[in-house]
JSON list of C-alpha atoms in Angstrom, two decimals:
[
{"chain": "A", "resi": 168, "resn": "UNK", "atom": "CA", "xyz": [85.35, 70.02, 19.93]},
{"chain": "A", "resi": 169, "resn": "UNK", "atom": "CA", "xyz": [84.55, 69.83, 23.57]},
{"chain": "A", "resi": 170, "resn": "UNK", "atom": "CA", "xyz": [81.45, 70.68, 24.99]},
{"chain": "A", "resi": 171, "resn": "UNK", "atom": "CA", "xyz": [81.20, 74.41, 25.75]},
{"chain": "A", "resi": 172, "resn": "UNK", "atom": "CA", "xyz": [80.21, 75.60, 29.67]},
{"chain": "A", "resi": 173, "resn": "UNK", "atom": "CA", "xyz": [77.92, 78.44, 30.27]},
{"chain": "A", "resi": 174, "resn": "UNK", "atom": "CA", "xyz": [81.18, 80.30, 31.17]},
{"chain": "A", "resi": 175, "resn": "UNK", "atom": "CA", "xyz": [82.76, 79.81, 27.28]},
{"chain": "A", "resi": 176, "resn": "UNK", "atom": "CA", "xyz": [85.64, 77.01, 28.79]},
{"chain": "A", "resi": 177, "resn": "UNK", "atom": "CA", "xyz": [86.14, 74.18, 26.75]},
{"chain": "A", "resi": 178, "resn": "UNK", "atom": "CA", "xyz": [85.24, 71.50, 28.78]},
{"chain": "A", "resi": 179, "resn": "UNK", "atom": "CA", "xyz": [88.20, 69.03, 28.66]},
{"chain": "A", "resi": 180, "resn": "UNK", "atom": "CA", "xyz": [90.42, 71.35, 27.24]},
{"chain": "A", "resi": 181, "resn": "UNK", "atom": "CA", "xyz": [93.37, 72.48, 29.19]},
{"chain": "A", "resi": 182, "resn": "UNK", "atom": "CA", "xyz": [93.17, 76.80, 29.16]},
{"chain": "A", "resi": 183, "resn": "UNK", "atom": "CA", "xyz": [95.94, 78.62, 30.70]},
{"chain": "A", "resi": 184, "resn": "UNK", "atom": "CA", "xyz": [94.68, 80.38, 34.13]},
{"chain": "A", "resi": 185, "resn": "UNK", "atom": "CA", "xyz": [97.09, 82.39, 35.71]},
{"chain": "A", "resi": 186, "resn": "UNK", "atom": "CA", "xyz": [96.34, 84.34, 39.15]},
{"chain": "A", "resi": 187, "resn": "UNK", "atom": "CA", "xyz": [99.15, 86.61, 39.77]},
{"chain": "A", "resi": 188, "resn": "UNK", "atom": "CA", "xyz": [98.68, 88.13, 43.60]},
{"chain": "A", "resi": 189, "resn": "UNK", "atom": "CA", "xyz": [100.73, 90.15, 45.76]},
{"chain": "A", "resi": 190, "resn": "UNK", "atom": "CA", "xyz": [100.85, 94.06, 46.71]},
{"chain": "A", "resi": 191, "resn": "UNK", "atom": "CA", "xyz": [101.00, 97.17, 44.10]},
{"chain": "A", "resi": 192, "resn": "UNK", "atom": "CA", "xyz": [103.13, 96.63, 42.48]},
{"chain": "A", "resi": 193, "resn": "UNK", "atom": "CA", "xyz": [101.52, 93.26, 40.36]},
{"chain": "A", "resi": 194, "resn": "UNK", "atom": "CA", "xyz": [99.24, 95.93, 39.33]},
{"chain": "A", "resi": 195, "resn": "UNK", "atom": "CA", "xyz": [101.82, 98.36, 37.66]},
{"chain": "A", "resi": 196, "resn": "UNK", "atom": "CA", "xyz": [100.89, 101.25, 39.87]},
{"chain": "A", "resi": 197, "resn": "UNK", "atom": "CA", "xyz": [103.61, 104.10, 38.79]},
{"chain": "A", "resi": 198, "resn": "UNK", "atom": "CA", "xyz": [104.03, 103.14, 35.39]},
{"chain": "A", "resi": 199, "resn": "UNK", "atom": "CA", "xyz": [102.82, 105.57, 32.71]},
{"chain": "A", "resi": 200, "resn": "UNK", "atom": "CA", "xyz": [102.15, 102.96, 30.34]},
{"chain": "A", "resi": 201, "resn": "UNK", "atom": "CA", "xyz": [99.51, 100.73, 33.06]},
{"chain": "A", "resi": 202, "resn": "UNK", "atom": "CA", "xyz": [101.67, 97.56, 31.98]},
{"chain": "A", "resi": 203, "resn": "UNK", "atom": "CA", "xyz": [103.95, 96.77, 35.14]},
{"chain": "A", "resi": 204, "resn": "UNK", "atom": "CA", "xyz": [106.08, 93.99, 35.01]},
{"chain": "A", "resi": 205, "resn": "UNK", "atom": "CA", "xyz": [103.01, 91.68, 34.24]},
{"chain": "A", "resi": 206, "resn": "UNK", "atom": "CA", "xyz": [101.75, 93.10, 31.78]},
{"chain": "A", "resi": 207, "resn": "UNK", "atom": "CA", "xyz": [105.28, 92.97, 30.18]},
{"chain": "A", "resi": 208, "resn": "UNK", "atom": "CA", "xyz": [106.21, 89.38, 30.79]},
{"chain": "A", "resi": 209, "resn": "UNK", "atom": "CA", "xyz": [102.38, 88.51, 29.05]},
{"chain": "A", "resi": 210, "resn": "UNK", "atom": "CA", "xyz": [103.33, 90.22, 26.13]},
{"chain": "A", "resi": 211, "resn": "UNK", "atom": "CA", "xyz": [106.46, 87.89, 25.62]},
{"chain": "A", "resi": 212, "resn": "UNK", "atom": "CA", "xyz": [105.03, 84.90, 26.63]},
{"chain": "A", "resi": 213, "resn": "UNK", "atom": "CA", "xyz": [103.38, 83.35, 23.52]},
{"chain": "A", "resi": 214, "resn": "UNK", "atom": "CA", "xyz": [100.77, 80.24, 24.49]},
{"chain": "A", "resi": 215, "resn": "UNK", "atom": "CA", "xyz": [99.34, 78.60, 21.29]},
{"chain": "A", "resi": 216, "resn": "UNK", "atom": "CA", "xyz": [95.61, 80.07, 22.56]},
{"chain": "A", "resi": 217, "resn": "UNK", "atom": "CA", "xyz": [95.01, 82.88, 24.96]},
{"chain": "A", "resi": 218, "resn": "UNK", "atom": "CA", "xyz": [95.90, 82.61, 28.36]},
{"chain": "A", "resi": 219, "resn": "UNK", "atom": "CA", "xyz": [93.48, 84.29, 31.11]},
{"chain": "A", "resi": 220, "resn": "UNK", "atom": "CA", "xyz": [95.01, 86.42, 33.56]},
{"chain": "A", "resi": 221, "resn": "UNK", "atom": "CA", "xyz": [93.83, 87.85, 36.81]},
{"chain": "A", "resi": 222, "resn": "UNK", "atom": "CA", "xyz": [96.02, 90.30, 38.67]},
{"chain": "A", "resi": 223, "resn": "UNK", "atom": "CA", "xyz": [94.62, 90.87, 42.29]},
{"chain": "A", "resi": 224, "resn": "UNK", "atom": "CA", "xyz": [96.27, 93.15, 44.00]},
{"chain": "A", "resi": 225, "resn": "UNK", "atom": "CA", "xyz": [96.36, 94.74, 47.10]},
{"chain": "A", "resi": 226, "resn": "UNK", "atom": "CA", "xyz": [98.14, 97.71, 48.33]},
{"chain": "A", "resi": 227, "resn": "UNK", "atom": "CA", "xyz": [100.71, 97.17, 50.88]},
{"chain": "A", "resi": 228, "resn": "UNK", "atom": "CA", "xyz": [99.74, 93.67, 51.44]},
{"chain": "A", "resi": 229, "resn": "UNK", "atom": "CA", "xyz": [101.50, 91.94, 53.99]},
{"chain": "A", "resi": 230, "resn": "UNK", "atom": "CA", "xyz": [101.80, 87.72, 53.76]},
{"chain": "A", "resi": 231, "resn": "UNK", "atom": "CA", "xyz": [99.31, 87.10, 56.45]},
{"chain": "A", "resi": 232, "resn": "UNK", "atom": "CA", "xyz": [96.60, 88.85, 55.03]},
{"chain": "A", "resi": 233, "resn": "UNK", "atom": "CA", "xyz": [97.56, 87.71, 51.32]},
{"chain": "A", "resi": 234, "resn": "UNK", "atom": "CA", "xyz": [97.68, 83.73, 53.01]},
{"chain": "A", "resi": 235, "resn": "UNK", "atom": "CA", "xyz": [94.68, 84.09, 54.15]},
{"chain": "A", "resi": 236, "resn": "UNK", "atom": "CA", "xyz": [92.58, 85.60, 50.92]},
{"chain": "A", "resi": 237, "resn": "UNK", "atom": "CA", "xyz": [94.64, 83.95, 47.86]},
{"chain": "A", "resi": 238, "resn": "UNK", "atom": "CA", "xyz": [92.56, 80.87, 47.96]},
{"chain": "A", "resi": 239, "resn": "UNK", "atom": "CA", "xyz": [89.04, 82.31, 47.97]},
{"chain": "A", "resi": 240, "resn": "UNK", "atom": "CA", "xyz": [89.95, 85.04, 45.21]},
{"chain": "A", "resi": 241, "resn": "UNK", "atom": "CA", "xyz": [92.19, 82.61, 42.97]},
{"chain": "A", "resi": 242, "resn": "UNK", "atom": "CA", "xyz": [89.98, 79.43, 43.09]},
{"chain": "A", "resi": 243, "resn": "UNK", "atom": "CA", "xyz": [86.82, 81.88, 41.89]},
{"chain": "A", "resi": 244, "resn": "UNK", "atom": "CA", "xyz": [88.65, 81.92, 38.92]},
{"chain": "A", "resi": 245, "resn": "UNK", "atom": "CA", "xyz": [90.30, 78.30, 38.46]},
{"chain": "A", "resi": 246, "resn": "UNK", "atom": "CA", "xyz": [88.71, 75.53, 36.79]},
{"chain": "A", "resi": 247, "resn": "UNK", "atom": "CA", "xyz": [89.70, 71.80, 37.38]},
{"chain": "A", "resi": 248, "resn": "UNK", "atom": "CA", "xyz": [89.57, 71.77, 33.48]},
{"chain": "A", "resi": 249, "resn": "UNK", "atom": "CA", "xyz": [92.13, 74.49, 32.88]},
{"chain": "A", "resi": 250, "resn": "UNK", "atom": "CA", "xyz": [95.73, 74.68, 33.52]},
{"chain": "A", "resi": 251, "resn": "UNK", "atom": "CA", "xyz": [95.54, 76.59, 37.18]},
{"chain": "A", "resi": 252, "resn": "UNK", "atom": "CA", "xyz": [98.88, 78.82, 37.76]},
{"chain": "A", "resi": 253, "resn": "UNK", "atom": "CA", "xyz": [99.62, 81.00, 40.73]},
{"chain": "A", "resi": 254, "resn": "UNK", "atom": "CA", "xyz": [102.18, 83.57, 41.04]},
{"chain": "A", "resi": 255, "resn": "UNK", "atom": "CA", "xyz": [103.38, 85.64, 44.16]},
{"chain": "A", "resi": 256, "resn": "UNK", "atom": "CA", "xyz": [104.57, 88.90, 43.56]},
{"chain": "A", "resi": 257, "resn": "UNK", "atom": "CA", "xyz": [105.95, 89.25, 46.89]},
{"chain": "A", "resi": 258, "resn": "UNK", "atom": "CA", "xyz": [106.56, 92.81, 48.53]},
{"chain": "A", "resi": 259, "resn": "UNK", "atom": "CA", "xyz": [108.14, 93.83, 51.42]},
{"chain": "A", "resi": 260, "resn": "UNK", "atom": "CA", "xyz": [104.72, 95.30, 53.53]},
{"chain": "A", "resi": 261, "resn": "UNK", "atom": "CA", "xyz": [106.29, 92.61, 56.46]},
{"chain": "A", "resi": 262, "resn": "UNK", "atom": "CA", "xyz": [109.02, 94.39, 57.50]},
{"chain": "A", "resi": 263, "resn": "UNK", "atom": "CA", "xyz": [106.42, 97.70, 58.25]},
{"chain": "A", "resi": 264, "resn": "UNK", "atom": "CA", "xyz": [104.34, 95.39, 60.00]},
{"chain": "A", "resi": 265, "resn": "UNK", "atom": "CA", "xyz": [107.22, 94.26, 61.98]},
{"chain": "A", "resi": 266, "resn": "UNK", "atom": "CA", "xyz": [106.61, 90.50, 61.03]},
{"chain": "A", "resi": 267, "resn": "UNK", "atom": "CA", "xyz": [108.93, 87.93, 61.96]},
{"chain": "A", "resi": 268, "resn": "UNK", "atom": "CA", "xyz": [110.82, 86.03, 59.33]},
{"chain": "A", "resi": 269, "resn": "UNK", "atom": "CA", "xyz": [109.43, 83.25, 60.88]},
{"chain": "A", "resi": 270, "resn": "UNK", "atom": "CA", "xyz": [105.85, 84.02, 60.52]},
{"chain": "A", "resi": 271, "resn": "UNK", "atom": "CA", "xyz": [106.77, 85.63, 56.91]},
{"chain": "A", "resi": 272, "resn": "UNK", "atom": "CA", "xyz": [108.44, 81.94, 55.84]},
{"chain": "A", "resi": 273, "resn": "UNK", "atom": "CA", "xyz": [105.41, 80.40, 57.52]},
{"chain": "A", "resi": 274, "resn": "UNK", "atom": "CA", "xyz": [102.94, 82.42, 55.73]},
{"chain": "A", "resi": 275, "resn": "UNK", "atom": "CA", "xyz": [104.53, 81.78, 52.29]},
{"chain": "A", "resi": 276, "resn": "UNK", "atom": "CA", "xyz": [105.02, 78.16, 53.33]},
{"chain": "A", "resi": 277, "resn": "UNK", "atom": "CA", "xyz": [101.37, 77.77, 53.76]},
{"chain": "A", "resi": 278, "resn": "UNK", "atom": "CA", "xyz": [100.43, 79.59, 50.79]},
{"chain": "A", "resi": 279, "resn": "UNK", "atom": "CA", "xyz": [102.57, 77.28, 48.59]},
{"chain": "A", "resi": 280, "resn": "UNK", "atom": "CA", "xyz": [102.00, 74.08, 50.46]},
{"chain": "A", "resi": 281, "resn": "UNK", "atom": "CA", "xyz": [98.12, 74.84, 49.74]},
{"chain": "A", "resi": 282, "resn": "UNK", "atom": "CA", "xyz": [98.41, 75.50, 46.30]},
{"chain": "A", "resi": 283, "resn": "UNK", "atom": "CA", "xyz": [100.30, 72.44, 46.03]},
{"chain": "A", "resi": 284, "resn": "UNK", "atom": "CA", "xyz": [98.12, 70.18, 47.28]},
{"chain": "A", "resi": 285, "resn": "UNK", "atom": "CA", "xyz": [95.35, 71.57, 44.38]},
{"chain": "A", "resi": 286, "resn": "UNK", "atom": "CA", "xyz": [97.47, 71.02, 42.27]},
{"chain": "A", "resi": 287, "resn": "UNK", "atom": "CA", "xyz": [98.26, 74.92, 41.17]},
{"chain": "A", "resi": 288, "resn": "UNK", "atom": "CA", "xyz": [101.65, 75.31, 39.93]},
{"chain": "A", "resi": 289, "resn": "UNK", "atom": "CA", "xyz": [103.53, 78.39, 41.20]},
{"chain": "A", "resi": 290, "resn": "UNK", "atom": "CA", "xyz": [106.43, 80.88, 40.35]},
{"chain": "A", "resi": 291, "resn": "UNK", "atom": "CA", "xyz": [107.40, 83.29, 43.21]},
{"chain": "A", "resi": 292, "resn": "UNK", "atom": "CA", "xyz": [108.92, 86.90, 42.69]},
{"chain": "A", "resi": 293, "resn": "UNK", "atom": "CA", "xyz": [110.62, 88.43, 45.54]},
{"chain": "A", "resi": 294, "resn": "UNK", "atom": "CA", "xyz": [110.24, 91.72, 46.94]},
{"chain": "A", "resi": 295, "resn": "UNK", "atom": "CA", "xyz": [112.54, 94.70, 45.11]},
{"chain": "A", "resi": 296, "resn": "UNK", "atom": "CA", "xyz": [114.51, 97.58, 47.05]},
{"chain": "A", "resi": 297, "resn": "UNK", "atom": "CA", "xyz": [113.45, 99.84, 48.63]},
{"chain": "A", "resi": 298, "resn": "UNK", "atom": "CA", "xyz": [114.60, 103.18, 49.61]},
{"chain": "A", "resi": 299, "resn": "UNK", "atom": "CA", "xyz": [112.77, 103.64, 53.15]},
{"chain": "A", "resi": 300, "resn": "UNK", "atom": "CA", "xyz": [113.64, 100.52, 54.77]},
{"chain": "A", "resi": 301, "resn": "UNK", "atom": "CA", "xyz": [116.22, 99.22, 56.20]},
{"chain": "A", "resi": 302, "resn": "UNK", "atom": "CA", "xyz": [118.71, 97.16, 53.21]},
{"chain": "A", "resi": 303, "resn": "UNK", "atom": "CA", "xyz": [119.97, 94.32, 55.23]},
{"chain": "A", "resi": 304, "resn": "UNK", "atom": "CA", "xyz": [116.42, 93.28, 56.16]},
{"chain": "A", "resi": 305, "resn": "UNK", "atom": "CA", "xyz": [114.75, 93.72, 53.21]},
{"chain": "A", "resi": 306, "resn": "UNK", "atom": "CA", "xyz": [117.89, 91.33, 52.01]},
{"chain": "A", "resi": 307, "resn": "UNK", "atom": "CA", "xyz": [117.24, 88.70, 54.78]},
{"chain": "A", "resi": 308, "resn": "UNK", "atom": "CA", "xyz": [113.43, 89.21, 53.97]},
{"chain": "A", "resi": 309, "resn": "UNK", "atom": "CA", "xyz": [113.86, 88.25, 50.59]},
{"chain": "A", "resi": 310, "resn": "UNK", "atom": "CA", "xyz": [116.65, 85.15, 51.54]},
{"chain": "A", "resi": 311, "resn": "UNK", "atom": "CA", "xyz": [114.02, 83.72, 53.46]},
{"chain": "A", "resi": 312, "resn": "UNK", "atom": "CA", "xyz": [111.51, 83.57, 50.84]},
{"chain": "A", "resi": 313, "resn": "UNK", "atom": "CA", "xyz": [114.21, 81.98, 48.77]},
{"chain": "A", "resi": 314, "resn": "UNK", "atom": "CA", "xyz": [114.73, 79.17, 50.94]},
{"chain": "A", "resi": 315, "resn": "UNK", "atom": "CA", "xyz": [111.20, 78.27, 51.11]},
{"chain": "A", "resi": 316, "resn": "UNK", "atom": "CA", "xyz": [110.79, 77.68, 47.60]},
{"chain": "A", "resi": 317, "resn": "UNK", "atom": "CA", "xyz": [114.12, 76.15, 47.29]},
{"chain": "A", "resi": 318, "resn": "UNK", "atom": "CA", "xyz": [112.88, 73.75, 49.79]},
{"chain": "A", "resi": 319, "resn": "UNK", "atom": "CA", "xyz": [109.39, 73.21, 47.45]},
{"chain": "A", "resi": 320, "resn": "UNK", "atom": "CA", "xyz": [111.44, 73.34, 44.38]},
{"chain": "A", "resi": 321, "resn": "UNK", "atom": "CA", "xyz": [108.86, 76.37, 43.28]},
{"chain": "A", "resi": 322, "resn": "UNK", "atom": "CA", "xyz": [110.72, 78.63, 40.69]},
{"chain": "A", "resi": 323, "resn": "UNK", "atom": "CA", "xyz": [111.90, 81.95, 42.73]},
{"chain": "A", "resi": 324, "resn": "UNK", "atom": "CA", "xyz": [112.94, 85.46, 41.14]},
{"chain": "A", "resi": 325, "resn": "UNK", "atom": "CA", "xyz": [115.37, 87.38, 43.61]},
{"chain": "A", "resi": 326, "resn": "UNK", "atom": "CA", "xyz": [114.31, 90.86, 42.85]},
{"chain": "A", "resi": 327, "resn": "UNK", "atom": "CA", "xyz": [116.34, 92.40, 45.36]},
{"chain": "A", "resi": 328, "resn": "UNK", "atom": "CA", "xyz": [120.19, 91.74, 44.71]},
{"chain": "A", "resi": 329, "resn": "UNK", "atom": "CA", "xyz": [120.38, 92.30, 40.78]},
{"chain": "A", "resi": 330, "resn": "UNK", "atom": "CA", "xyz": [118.32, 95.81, 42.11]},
{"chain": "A", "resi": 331, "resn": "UNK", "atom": "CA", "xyz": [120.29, 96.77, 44.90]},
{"chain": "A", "resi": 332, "resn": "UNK", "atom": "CA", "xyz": [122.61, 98.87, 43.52]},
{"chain": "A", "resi": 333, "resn": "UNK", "atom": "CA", "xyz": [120.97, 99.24, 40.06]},
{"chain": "A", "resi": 334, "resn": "UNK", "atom": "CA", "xyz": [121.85, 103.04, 38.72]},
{"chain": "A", "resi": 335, "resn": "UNK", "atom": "CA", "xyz": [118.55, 102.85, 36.74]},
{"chain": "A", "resi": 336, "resn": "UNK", "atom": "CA", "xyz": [116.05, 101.35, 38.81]},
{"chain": "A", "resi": 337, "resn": "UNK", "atom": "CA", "xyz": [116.96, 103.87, 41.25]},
{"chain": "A", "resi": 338, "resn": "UNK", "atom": "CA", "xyz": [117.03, 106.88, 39.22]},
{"chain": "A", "resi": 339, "resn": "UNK", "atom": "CA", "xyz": [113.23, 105.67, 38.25]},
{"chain": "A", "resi": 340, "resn": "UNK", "atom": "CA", "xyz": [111.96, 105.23, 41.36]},
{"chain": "A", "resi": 341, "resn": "UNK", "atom": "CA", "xyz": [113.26, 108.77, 42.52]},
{"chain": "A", "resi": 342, "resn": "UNK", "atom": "CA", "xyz": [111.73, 109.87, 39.38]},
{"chain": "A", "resi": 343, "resn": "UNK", "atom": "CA", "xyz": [108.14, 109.15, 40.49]},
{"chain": "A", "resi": 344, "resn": "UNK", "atom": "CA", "xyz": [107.08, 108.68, 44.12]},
{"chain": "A", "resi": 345, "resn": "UNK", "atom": "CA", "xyz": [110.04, 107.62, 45.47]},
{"chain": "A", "resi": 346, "resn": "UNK", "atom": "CA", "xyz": [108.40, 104.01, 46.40]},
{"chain": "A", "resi": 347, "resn": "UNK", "atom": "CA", "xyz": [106.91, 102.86, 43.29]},
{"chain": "A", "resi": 348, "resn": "UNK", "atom": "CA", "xyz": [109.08, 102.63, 39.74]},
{"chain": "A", "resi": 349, "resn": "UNK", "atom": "CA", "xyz": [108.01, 103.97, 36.39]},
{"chain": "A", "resi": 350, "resn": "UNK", "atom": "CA", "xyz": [108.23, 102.38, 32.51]},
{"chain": "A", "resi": 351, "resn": "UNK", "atom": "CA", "xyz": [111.99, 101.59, 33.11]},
{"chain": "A", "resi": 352, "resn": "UNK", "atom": "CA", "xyz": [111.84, 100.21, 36.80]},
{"chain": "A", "resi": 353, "resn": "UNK", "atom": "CA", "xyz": [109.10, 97.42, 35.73]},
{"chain": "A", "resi": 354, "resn": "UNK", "atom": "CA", "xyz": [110.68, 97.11, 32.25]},
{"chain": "A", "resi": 355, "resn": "UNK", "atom": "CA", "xyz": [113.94, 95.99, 34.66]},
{"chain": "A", "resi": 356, "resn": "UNK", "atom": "CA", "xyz": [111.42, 93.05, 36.45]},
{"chain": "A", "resi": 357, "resn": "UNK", "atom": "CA", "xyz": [110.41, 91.98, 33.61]},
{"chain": "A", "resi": 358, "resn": "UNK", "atom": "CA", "xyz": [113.45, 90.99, 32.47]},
{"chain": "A", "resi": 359, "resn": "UNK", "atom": "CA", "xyz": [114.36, 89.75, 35.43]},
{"chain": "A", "resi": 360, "resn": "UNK", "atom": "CA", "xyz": [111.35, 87.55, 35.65]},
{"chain": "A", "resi": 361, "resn": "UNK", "atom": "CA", "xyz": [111.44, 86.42, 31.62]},
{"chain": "A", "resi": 362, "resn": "UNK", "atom": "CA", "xyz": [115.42, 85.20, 32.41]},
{"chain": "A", "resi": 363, "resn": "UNK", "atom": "CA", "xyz": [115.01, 83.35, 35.72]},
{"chain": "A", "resi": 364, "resn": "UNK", "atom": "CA", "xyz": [112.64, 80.23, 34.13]},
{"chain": "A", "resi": 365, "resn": "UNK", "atom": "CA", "xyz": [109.49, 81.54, 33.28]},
{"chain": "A", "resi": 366, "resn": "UNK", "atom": "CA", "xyz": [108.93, 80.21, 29.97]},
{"chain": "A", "resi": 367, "resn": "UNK", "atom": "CA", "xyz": [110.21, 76.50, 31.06]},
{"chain": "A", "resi": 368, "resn": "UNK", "atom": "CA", "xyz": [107.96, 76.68, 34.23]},
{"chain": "A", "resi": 369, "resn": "UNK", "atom": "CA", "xyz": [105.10, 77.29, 31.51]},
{"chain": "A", "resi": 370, "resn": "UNK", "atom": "CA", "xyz": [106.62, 74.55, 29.50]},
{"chain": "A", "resi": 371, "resn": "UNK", "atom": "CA", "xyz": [107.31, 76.84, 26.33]},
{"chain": "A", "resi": 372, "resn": "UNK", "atom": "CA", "xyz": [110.08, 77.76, 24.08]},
{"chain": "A", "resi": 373, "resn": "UNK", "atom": "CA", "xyz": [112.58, 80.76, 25.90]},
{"chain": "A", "resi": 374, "resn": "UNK", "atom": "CA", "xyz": [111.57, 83.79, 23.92]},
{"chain": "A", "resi": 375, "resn": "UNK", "atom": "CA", "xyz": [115.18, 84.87, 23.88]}
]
């Protein structure tokens, strides 16, 4: 057995840390049940010991104020002795900011490019539709997000096409506020997020 820190980590040992950060919807907000997708993903993703994991959310985040805050918030909670994983739930706050794509691929650029070089793996899930904004630019929003990680060969979910035109993700989000989606809505990102490589970017057996 290792030698035990003041905090309880194994020192040595290599704990699962996972930061997930992004806008409201990380957090579940909407959903009857307080799971959200995350909460929903955890509960299929089986590590042999228990994985720690922070949700840090912000409402109606845009991606220059989460680049410049993920660091500070996620690194409180790393440990050079644990397994350090960030992931981006990425909303679509830019377009009501009136962002550029530019500066939105630059912001997630950095972000990722920073985590990379301390060593944090990351896993990126793209903004989902929404009814009050314009479709084609929430589309190219969420294109350009692709191609970033594509070019960092960082695991990205597209949210937004499989959702588009999804009966039941729409009927759920008209069910509730209109903006955020209930049980079935995050139930749907879930699975879209356990079928698009999470388990092999955590190096574990696909749940199925």
């Amino acid at each position: 057995m290792g030698e035990k820190t003041t905090r309880g980590t194994m020192v040595g040992d290599a704990q699962l840390r996972i930061c997930v950060i992004g806008d409201e919807l990380t957090a579940g907000m909407g959903d009857a049940r307080g799971l959200g997708w995350v909460g929903r993903v955890m509960a299929r993703t089986q590590t042999e010991d228990p994985a720690f994991v922070a949700q840090l959310a912000v409402p109606h985040e845009n991606t220059t104020d989460l680049s410049a805050r993920w660091e500070a918030e996620c690194q409180r909670r790393f440990t050079p002795m644990a397994d350090n994983r960030l992931v981006l739930g990425l909303g679509s706050a830019d377009l009501d900011e009136g962002l550029s794509l530019a500066r939105s691929r630059l912001n997630l650029a950095n972000i990722l490019d920073g985590a990379a070089a301390s060593r944090i793996g990351c896993f990126v899930v793209g903004p989902p539709p929404r009814t009050d904004t314009d479709v084609e630019a929430q589309a190219a929003l969420s294109q350009a997000f692709a191609d970033v990680c594509q070019r960092r060969h960082v695991p990205y979910v597209e949210t937004f096409q499989p959702l588009r035109t999804h009966e039941q993700w729409h009927s759920d989000v008209a069910a509730g506020d209109g903006l955020h989606p209930g049980q079935a809505g995050y139930g749907l990102l879930a699975w879209l997020v356990l079928h698009n490589g999470w388990h092999a970017w955590l190096g574990l057996p696909d749940a199925g």
